[in-house]
């Protein structure tokens, strides 16, 4: 299925994904497994908000708990919740805790940050989040047919980009968006991550990955808000995916998860790499 | 990627490719042996060589060789646990040539057998094994994988396929290879890997194993669950 075909689905986009990918007799088992994965995501969020134990490098570990427990000077509780949830998952990941890759471990916080964060803030039950999660999986599946989802293949635009697109579509559907709106939410999220490089300090999935998940979970919610207002991506969604892939392939190896360029190639980044090599 | 590969695996961090994928490759190597390995030399290539420690790749590989799944809470302690279980581990880094950046070669010894197996972690926890004991075969770990080491002669592949067909087992993929030393020769050593949609029954495996052309066979489990 293409995004163009998904966009034209008569009912909810998640139902179209389910029917396109899963035979009727297997759908109930798939939904049970998805419900289980949602539970795993929530459990990682909970552990991450409670812990301030540093990661092995000492670069991250306390960000989610700190944000969560501090006052909210902006008066924007949704913003704070989404960011805290996202970082909670990625800090659990950096501590070698148990998480759900969505679609990768390095981008694992964006989807639960946006989807569970919005769900909790607006009072949805976890059962209401399962079909949006199926849609998120479907969006990731479609993108992965054009570009392998990994920082190594196309920079962070090919990793946090798909995760933000998945999260945007999921949040859009949760809030009543049509298939067309959900797909445009994904496209708008993706088109605004094109060109992001993957430059993890020391090669660790910590800096900038933890804060990046916070930012791009908010980005996903913003894309859903635009789509729910009826705004659309001027470039058709499938063409946005192709553009993401072609820009990703143009990135030099130094900026594709080798830990050799960008933030990793700063004096501080090089110092951390040397320290940890000992 | 399937829906449960996109939202998954459930895993111990920090990297789907460098931790979960590494663990899955090691699990496939473990299951290719009849008994637990006692010695393992792990040759790391490319990004695996450069960032193994930071991503816990060393611990994930040890964990897979111990039979742990990618979501096992013991992964962070796997190096210590391997020593306790009598598994002697050595990590080396080497350029393995024109292969995926996340590639590892296992050289394993267990009671009465040795094995070399090479595979890559492609991203998102998806893996591919492309060489076993020097034979260029190919499987993903996402099915029940049947590995057959056999004599290179007419009819062996057909026989295996027919016996599986009689058991109503569908073959998803099939790769056959001659050993490099046997190129152009008949009667040499060969291997095939078959990815099966359902596991064959025990009597089918027993029948295949006793064929004169079959040196050995292994049935590897689907390691992509979870």
PDB file of C-alpha atoms in Angstrom, chain A residues 107-273:
ATOM      1  CA  UNK A 107      13.751   6.894  18.356  1.00  0.00           C
ATOM      2  CA  UNK A 108      11.726   4.828  20.843  1.00  0.00           C
ATOM      3  CA  UNK A 109      10.470   7.795  22.893  1.00  0.00           C
ATOM      4  CA  UNK A 110       8.781   9.871  20.200  1.00  0.00           C
ATOM      5  CA  UNK A 111       5.702   7.709  19.645  1.00  0.00           C
ATOM      6  CA  UNK A 112       4.891   6.917  23.315  1.00  0.00           C
ATOM      7  CA  UNK A 113       5.703  10.532  24.218  1.00  0.00           C
ATOM      8  CA  UNK A 114       3.189  11.887  21.725  1.00  0.00           C
ATOM      9  CA  UNK A 115       0.520   9.165  21.790  1.00  0.00           C
ATOM     10  CA  UNK A 116       0.468   8.170  25.469  1.00  0.00           C
ATOM     11  CA  UNK A 117       1.232  11.771  26.472  1.00  0.00           C
ATOM     12  CA  UNK A 118      -1.758  13.160  24.558  1.00  0.00           C
ATOM     13  CA  UNK A 119      -3.896  10.196  25.652  1.00  0.00           C
ATOM     14  CA  UNK A 120      -3.165  10.787  29.339  1.00  0.00           C
ATOM     15  CA  UNK A 121      -3.506  14.553  29.163  1.00  0.00           C
ATOM     16  CA  UNK A 122      -6.890  14.350  27.430  1.00  0.00           C
ATOM     17  CA  UNK A 123      -8.178  11.344  29.418  1.00  0.00           C
ATOM     18  CA  UNK A 124      -8.225   8.549  26.806  1.00  0.00           C
ATOM     19  CA  UNK A 125      -8.053   4.930  27.991  1.00  0.00           C
ATOM     20  CA  UNK A 126      -5.202   2.728  26.791  1.00  0.00           C
ATOM     21  CA  UNK A 127      -7.710   0.687  24.757  1.00  0.00           C
ATOM     22  CA  UNK A 128      -8.394   3.816  22.676  1.00  0.00           C
ATOM     23  CA  UNK A 129      -4.679   4.027  21.815  1.00  0.00           C
ATOM     24  CA  UNK A 130      -4.383   0.553  20.277  1.00  0.00           C
ATOM     25  CA  UNK A 131      -5.789   1.287  16.800  1.00  0.00           C
ATOM     26  CA  UNK A 132      -3.754   4.528  16.504  1.00  0.00           C
ATOM     27  CA  UNK A 133      -0.713   2.387  17.364  1.00  0.00           C
ATOM     28  CA  UNK A 134      -1.621   0.035  14.493  1.00  0.00           C
ATOM     29  CA  UNK A 135      -1.778   3.060  12.187  1.00  0.00           C
ATOM     30  CA  UNK A 136       1.642   4.196  13.408  1.00  0.00           C
ATOM     31  CA  UNK A 137       3.009   0.740  12.569  1.00  0.00           C
ATOM     32  CA  UNK A 138       1.411   0.913   9.125  1.00  0.00           C
ATOM     33  CA  UNK A 139       2.967   4.308   8.384  1.00  0.00           C
ATOM     34  CA  UNK A 140       6.381   2.968   9.434  1.00  0.00           C
ATOM     35  CA  UNK A 141       5.871  -0.121   7.286  1.00  0.00           C
ATOM     36  CA  UNK A 142       5.070   2.001   4.222  1.00  0.00           C
ATOM     37  CA  UNK A 143       8.052   4.340   4.756  1.00  0.00           C
ATOM     38  CA  UNK A 144      10.380   1.341   5.235  1.00  0.00           C
ATOM     39  CA  UNK A 145       9.523   0.156   1.712  1.00  0.00           C
ATOM     40  CA  UNK A 146      11.296   3.245   0.332  1.00  0.00           C
ATOM     41  CA  UNK A 147      14.073   3.700   2.879  1.00  0.00           C
ATOM     42  CA  UNK A 148      15.547   1.435   5.494  1.00  0.00           C
ATOM     43  CA  UNK A 149      14.654   3.119   8.785  1.00  0.00           C
ATOM     44  CA  UNK A 150      18.014   3.730  10.439  1.00  0.00           C
ATOM     45  CA  UNK A 151      20.332   6.646  11.122  1.00  0.00           C
ATOM     46  CA  UNK A 152      23.006   4.604   9.370  1.00  0.00           C
ATOM     47  CA  UNK A 153      21.028   4.550   6.127  1.00  0.00           C
ATOM     48  CA  UNK A 154      19.905   8.173   5.917  1.00  0.00           C
ATOM     49  CA  UNK A 155      20.734  10.180   9.019  1.00  0.00           C
ATOM     50  CA  UNK A 156      18.271  11.089  11.738  1.00  0.00           C
ATOM     51  CA  UNK A 157      15.774  12.228   9.091  1.00  0.00           C
ATOM     52  CA  UNK A 158      15.450   8.512   8.262  1.00  0.00           C
ATOM     53  CA  UNK A 159      15.049   7.571  11.917  1.00  0.00           C
ATOM     54  CA  UNK A 160      13.355  10.257  14.028  1.00  0.00           C
ATOM     55  CA  UNK A 161      11.599  11.396  10.826  1.00  0.00           C
ATOM     56  CA  UNK A 162       9.610   8.163  10.410  1.00  0.00           C
ATOM     57  CA  UNK A 163       8.967   7.941  14.162  1.00  0.00           C
ATOM     58  CA  UNK A 164       7.570  11.495  14.187  1.00  0.00           C
ATOM     59  CA  UNK A 165       5.475  10.738  11.100  1.00  0.00           C
ATOM     60  CA  UNK A 166       4.104   7.609  12.766  1.00  0.00           C
ATOM     61  CA  UNK A 167       3.333   9.524  15.966  1.00  0.00           C
ATOM     62  CA  UNK A 168       1.684  12.401  14.078  1.00  0.00           C
ATOM     63  CA  UNK A 169      -0.675  10.048  12.250  1.00  0.00           C
ATOM     64  CA  UNK A 170      -1.491   8.178  15.473  1.00  0.00           C
ATOM     65  CA  UNK A 171      -2.310  11.350  17.440  1.00  0.00           C
ATOM     66  CA  UNK A 172      -4.343  12.701  14.515  1.00  0.00           C
ATOM     67  CA  UNK A 173      -6.476   9.562  14.388  1.00  0.00           C
ATOM     68  CA  UNK A 174      -6.855   9.440  18.183  1.00  0.00           C
ATOM     69  CA  UNK A 175      -8.359  12.931  18.042  1.00  0.00           C
ATOM     70  CA  UNK A 176     -10.836  11.936  15.329  1.00  0.00           C
ATOM     71  CA  UNK A 177      -8.832  12.705  12.220  1.00  0.00           C
ATOM     72  CA  UNK A 178      -9.822  11.088   8.910  1.00  0.00           C
ATOM     73  CA  UNK A 179      -7.470   8.841   6.962  1.00  0.00           C
ATOM     74  CA  UNK A 180      -6.598  11.781   4.728  1.00  0.00           C
ATOM     75  CA  UNK A 181      -5.837  14.006   7.713  1.00  0.00           C
ATOM     76  CA  UNK A 182      -3.762  11.328   9.452  1.00  0.00           C
ATOM     77  CA  UNK A 183      -1.615  10.720   6.354  1.00  0.00           C
ATOM     78  CA  UNK A 184      -1.105  14.468   5.858  1.00  0.00           C
ATOM     79  CA  UNK A 185      -0.112  14.784   9.518  1.00  0.00           C
ATOM     80  CA  UNK A 186       2.547  12.127   8.860  1.00  0.00           C
ATOM     81  CA  UNK A 187       3.720  13.886   5.694  1.00  0.00           C
ATOM     82  CA  UNK A 188       3.992  17.286   7.407  1.00  0.00           C
ATOM     83  CA  UNK A 189       5.951  15.750  10.287  1.00  0.00           C
ATOM     84  CA  UNK A 190       8.283  13.962   7.880  1.00  0.00           C
ATOM     85  CA  UNK A 191       8.873  16.913   5.529  1.00  0.00           C
ATOM     86  CA  UNK A 192      10.085  18.962   8.474  1.00  0.00           C
ATOM     87  CA  UNK A 193      12.725  16.464   9.557  1.00  0.00           C
ATOM     88  CA  UNK A 194      14.399  16.084   6.146  1.00  0.00           C
ATOM     89  CA  UNK A 195      18.141  16.529   6.338  1.00  0.00           C
ATOM     90  CA  UNK A 196      18.619  15.932  10.063  1.00  0.00           C
ATOM     91  CA  UNK A 197      21.981  14.316  10.616  1.00  0.00           C
ATOM     92  CA  UNK A 198      22.802  11.384  12.913  1.00  0.00           C
ATOM     93  CA  UNK A 199      25.799  12.496  14.982  1.00  0.00           C
ATOM     94  CA  UNK A 200      25.622  10.671  18.327  1.00  0.00           C
ATOM     95  CA  UNK A 201      28.348  11.757  20.730  1.00  0.00           C
ATOM     96  CA  UNK A 202      30.830   8.937  21.235  1.00  0.00           C
ATOM     97  CA  UNK A 203      28.543   6.682  19.189  1.00  0.00           C
ATOM     98  CA  UNK A 204      26.170   6.400  22.176  1.00  0.00           C
ATOM     99  CA  UNK A 205      22.389   6.654  21.813  1.00  0.00           C
ATOM    100  CA  UNK A 206      22.263   9.537  24.305  1.00  0.00           C
ATOM    101  CA  UNK A 207      23.279  12.977  22.967  1.00  0.00           C
ATOM    102  CA  UNK A 208      21.420  14.367  21.114  1.00  0.00           C
ATOM    103  CA  UNK A 209      19.041  11.353  20.968  1.00  0.00           C
ATOM    104  CA  UNK A 210      17.316  11.821  24.343  1.00  0.00           C
ATOM    105  CA  UNK A 211      16.406  15.489  23.876  1.00  0.00           C
ATOM    106  CA  UNK A 212      15.707  14.910  20.182  1.00  0.00           C
ATOM    107  CA  UNK A 213      12.934  12.494  21.077  1.00  0.00           C
ATOM    108  CA  UNK A 214      11.451  15.156  23.369  1.00  0.00           C
ATOM    109  CA  UNK A 215      11.499  17.733  20.573  1.00  0.00           C
ATOM    110  CA  UNK A 216      10.130  15.459  17.869  1.00  0.00           C
ATOM    111  CA  UNK A 217       7.293  14.114  20.010  1.00  0.00           C
ATOM    112  CA  UNK A 218       6.146  17.745  20.273  1.00  0.00           C
ATOM    113  CA  UNK A 219       6.759  18.127  16.539  1.00  0.00           C
ATOM    114  CA  UNK A 220       4.444  15.138  15.925  1.00  0.00           C
ATOM    115  CA  UNK A 221       1.695  16.644  18.061  1.00  0.00           C
ATOM    116  CA  UNK A 222       2.094  19.946  16.185  1.00  0.00           C
ATOM    117  CA  UNK A 223       1.749  18.154  12.841  1.00  0.00           C
ATOM    118  CA  UNK A 224      -1.432  16.446  14.075  1.00  0.00           C
ATOM    119  CA  UNK A 225      -2.825  19.821  15.133  1.00  0.00           C
ATOM    120  CA  UNK A 226      -2.236  21.311  11.678  1.00  0.00           C
ATOM    121  CA  UNK A 227      -3.790  18.298   9.952  1.00  0.00           C
ATOM    122  CA  UNK A 228      -6.839  18.314  12.244  1.00  0.00           C
ATOM    123  CA  UNK A 229      -7.397  21.940  11.239  1.00  0.00           C
ATOM    124  CA  UNK A 230      -7.521  20.742   7.621  1.00  0.00           C
ATOM    125  CA  UNK A 231      -4.015  21.853   6.627  1.00  0.00           C
ATOM    126  CA  UNK A 232      -2.222  19.577   4.177  1.00  0.00           C
ATOM    127  CA  UNK A 233       1.252  18.885   2.866  1.00  0.00           C
ATOM    128  CA  UNK A 234       1.540  20.642  -0.524  1.00  0.00           C
ATOM    129  CA  UNK A 235       3.948  17.928  -1.684  1.00  0.00           C
ATOM    130  CA  UNK A 236       2.030  14.603  -1.866  1.00  0.00           C
ATOM    131  CA  UNK A 237       2.924  12.315   1.077  1.00  0.00           C
ATOM    132  CA  UNK A 238       4.611   9.588  -1.009  1.00  0.00           C
ATOM    133  CA  UNK A 239       6.787  12.231  -2.684  1.00  0.00           C
ATOM    134  CA  UNK A 240       7.811  13.529   0.740  1.00  0.00           C
ATOM    135  CA  UNK A 241       9.015  10.010   1.639  1.00  0.00           C
ATOM    136  CA  UNK A 242      11.081   9.870  -1.576  1.00  0.00           C
ATOM    137  CA  UNK A 243      12.591  13.282  -0.818  1.00  0.00           C
ATOM    138  CA  UNK A 244      13.526  12.150   2.705  1.00  0.00           C
ATOM    139  CA  UNK A 245      15.207   9.063   1.261  1.00  0.00           C
ATOM    140  CA  UNK A 246      17.124  10.917  -1.448  1.00  0.00           C
ATOM    141  CA  UNK A 247      18.398  13.569   0.977  1.00  0.00           C
ATOM    142  CA  UNK A 248      19.367  10.830   3.439  1.00  0.00           C
ATOM    143  CA  UNK A 249      21.433   9.046   0.806  1.00  0.00           C
ATOM    144  CA  UNK A 250      23.258  12.300  -0.008  1.00  0.00           C
ATOM    145  CA  UNK A 251      24.517  12.604   3.567  1.00  0.00           C
ATOM    146  CA  UNK A 252      28.200  11.747   3.995  1.00  0.00           C
ATOM    147  CA  UNK A 253      29.037   8.687   6.142  1.00  0.00           C
ATOM    148  CA  UNK A 254      30.342  10.967   8.920  1.00  0.00           C
ATOM    149  CA  UNK A 255      26.750  12.107   9.515  1.00  0.00           C
ATOM    150  CA  UNK A 256      25.149   8.675   9.396  1.00  0.00           C
ATOM    151  CA  UNK A 257      25.493   7.068  12.826  1.00  0.00           C
ATOM    152  CA  UNK A 258      29.253   6.634  12.790  1.00  0.00           C
ATOM    153  CA  UNK A 259      29.866   9.074  15.634  1.00  0.00           C
ATOM    154  CA  UNK A 260      32.456  10.894  13.485  1.00  0.00           C
ATOM    155  CA  UNK A 261      30.772  14.180  12.538  1.00  0.00           C
ATOM    156  CA  UNK A 262      28.603  16.989  13.869  1.00  0.00           C
ATOM    157  CA  UNK A 263      28.133  17.011  17.649  1.00  0.00           C
ATOM    158  CA  UNK A 264      30.322  13.911  17.911  1.00  0.00           C
ATOM    159  CA  UNK A 265      33.165  15.820  16.244  1.00  0.00           C
ATOM    160  CA  UNK A 266      33.283  18.670  18.767  1.00  0.00           C
ATOM    161  CA  UNK A 267      36.071  18.991  21.368  1.00  0.00           C
ATOM    162  CA  UNK A 268      33.673  17.760  24.057  1.00  0.00           C
ATOM    163  CA  UNK A 269      32.299  14.983  21.844  1.00  0.00           C
ATOM    164  CA  UNK A 270      35.800  13.744  21.054  1.00  0.00           C
ATOM    165  CA  UNK A 271      36.740  13.878  24.748  1.00  0.00           C
ATOM    166  CA  UNK A 272      33.769  11.668  25.671  1.00  0.00           C
ATOM    167  CA  UNK A 273      34.669   9.204  22.921  1.00  0.00           C
TER     168      UNK A 273
END
